[in-house]
mmCIF file of C-alpha atoms in Angstrom:
data_model
loop_
_atom_site.group_PDB
_atom_site.id
_atom_site.type_symbol
_atom_site.label_atom_id
_atom_site.label_comp_id
_atom_site.label_asym_id
_atom_site.label_seq_id
_atom_site.Cartn_x
_atom_site.Cartn_y
_atom_site.Cartn_z
ATOM 1 C CA THR I 182 -7.737 43.374 -57.020
ATOM 2 C CA GLN I 183 -5.816 44.328 -54.256
ATOM 3 C CA CYS I 184 -5.497 47.716 -53.077
ATOM 4 C CA SER I 185 -2.957 49.829 -51.058
ATOM 5 C CA SER I 186 -2.480 50.054 -47.697
ATOM 6 C CA LEU I 187 -3.275 53.039 -48.045
ATOM 7 C CA GLN I 188 -7.006 52.963 -50.067
ATOM 8 C CA LEU I 189 -7.639 50.868 -47.147
ATOM 9 C CA ARG I 190 -6.669 53.188 -44.245
ATOM 10 C CA ASP I 191 -8.544 56.313 -46.559
ATOM 11 C CA ARG I 192 -11.228 54.276 -46.740
ATOM 12 C CA LEU I 193 -11.400 52.782 -43.526
ATOM 13 C CA LEU I 194 -11.035 57.017 -42.237
ATOM 14 C CA LYS I 195 -14.417 57.653 -43.915
ATOM 15 C CA GLU I 196 -16.699 54.959 -42.540
ATOM 16 C CA ALA I 197 -15.416 56.618 -39.675
ATOM 17 C CA GLU I 198 -16.559 60.569 -40.216
ATOM 18 C CA ASN I 199 -19.829 58.884 -40.885
ATOM 19 C CA ASN I 200 -19.845 55.817 -37.816
ATOM 20 C CA VAL I 201 -19.290 57.542 -34.760
ATOM 21 C CA SER I 202 -18.782 54.494 -32.671
ATOM 22 C CA LEU I 203 -16.113 53.313 -34.778
ATOM 23 C CA ARG I 204 -12.407 54.472 -33.577
ATOM 24 C CA ILE I 205 -9.223 53.209 -36.285
ATOM 25 C CA GLU I 206 -6.253 53.444 -35.114
ATOM 26 C CA PRO I 207 -2.944 52.688 -37.525
ATOM 27 C CA ASP I 208 -0.109 50.634 -36.054
ATOM 28 C CA PRO I 209 3.044 52.501 -35.827
ATOM 29 C CA THR I 210 4.646 49.804 -37.616
ATOM 30 C CA GLY I 211 2.482 51.607 -40.582
ATOM 31 C CA ASP I 212 1.768 47.891 -42.220
ATOM 32 C CA SER I 213 -1.565 47.138 -40.415
ATOM 33 C CA VAL I 214 -4.480 49.236 -38.948
ATOM 34 C CA GLN I 215 -7.164 48.775 -35.941
ATOM 35 C CA VAL I 216 -10.467 48.781 -35.981
ATOM 36 C CA SER I 217 -12.365 49.204 -32.522
ATOM 37 C CA GLY I 218 -16.101 48.585 -32.690
ATOM 38 C CA ARG I 219 -19.260 48.239 -30.597
ATOM 39 C CA GLY I 220 -19.358 44.155 -31.268
ATOM 40 C CA GLU I 221 -18.270 41.347 -34.017
ATOM 41 C CA MET I 222 -21.425 42.218 -35.998
ATOM 42 C CA GLN I 223 -20.892 45.664 -36.503
ATOM 43 C CA LEU I 224 -17.033 45.336 -37.720
ATOM 44 C CA GLY I 225 -18.212 41.844 -39.659
ATOM 45 C CA ILE I 226 -20.602 44.742 -41.094
ATOM 46 C CA LEU I 227 -18.418 46.797 -42.412
ATOM 47 C CA ILE I 228 -15.720 43.675 -43.722
ATOM 48 C CA GLU I 229 -18.414 42.278 -45.770
ATOM 49 C CA THR I 230 -19.370 45.882 -47.192
ATOM 50 C CA MET I 231 -15.373 46.615 -47.763
ATOM 51 C CA ARG I 232 -15.116 42.919 -50.234
ATOM 52 C CA ARG I 233 -18.035 43.817 -51.570
ATOM 53 C CA GLU I 234 -16.734 47.492 -53.200
ATOM 54 C CA GLY I 235 -13.610 45.009 -53.946
ATOM 55 C CA PHE I 236 -10.825 45.958 -51.535
ATOM 56 C CA GLU I 237 -9.070 42.330 -50.509
ATOM 57 C CA PHE I 238 -7.805 42.589 -46.476
ATOM 58 C CA GLN I 239 -7.001 40.289 -43.483
ATOM 59 C CA VAL I 240 -8.504 40.440 -40.626
ATOM 60 C CA SER I 241 -7.378 38.674 -37.436
ATOM 61 C CA THR I 242 -9.720 37.324 -34.158
ATOM 62 C CA PRO I 243 -10.945 40.219 -31.913
ATOM 63 C CA LYS I 244 -10.397 40.899 -28.674
ATOM 64 C CA VAL I 245 -12.350 41.873 -26.081
ATOM 65 C CA LEU I 246 -10.955 45.291 -24.635
ATOM 66 C CA TYR I 247 -11.401 45.795 -20.844
ATOM 67 C CA LYS I 248 -10.841 48.599 -18.843
ATOM 68 C CA ARG I 249 -9.248 48.976 -15.334
ATOM 69 C CA ASP I 250 -11.120 50.889 -12.541
ATOM 70 C CA PRO I 251 -8.933 53.904 -11.483
ATOM 71 C CA ASP I 252 -9.343 53.675 -7.774
ATOM 72 C CA THR I 253 -8.546 49.413 -7.523
ATOM 73 C CA ARG I 254 -6.825 48.887 -10.504
ATOM 74 C CA GLU I 255 -9.696 45.042 -11.091
ATOM 75 C CA ILE I 256 -10.381 44.375 -14.451
ATOM 76 C CA MET I 257 -14.296 45.834 -15.287
ATOM 77 C CA GLU I 258 -16.700 43.529 -17.062
ATOM 78 C CA PRO I 259 -16.278 45.217 -20.592
ATOM 79 C CA VAL I 260 -19.810 46.961 -20.830
ATOM 80 C CA GLU I 261 -21.129 48.978 -23.941
#
């Protein structure tokens, strides 16, 4: 079965209430959602759980989030 983007967003927000390491950010266009977590394994488990619940969706390749040093503006190594 297919689900609407509203159902998908609601499910992700419900997950974020229980899992404090997830960050859910809706896209300004309204047709996608950016999910940030602590690694590919955590996101993979979330994706598989949701698919078993009957959700169907597409996932893009994961991206590493880098931070910049506030003083030197150099890119820092990603850490947890």
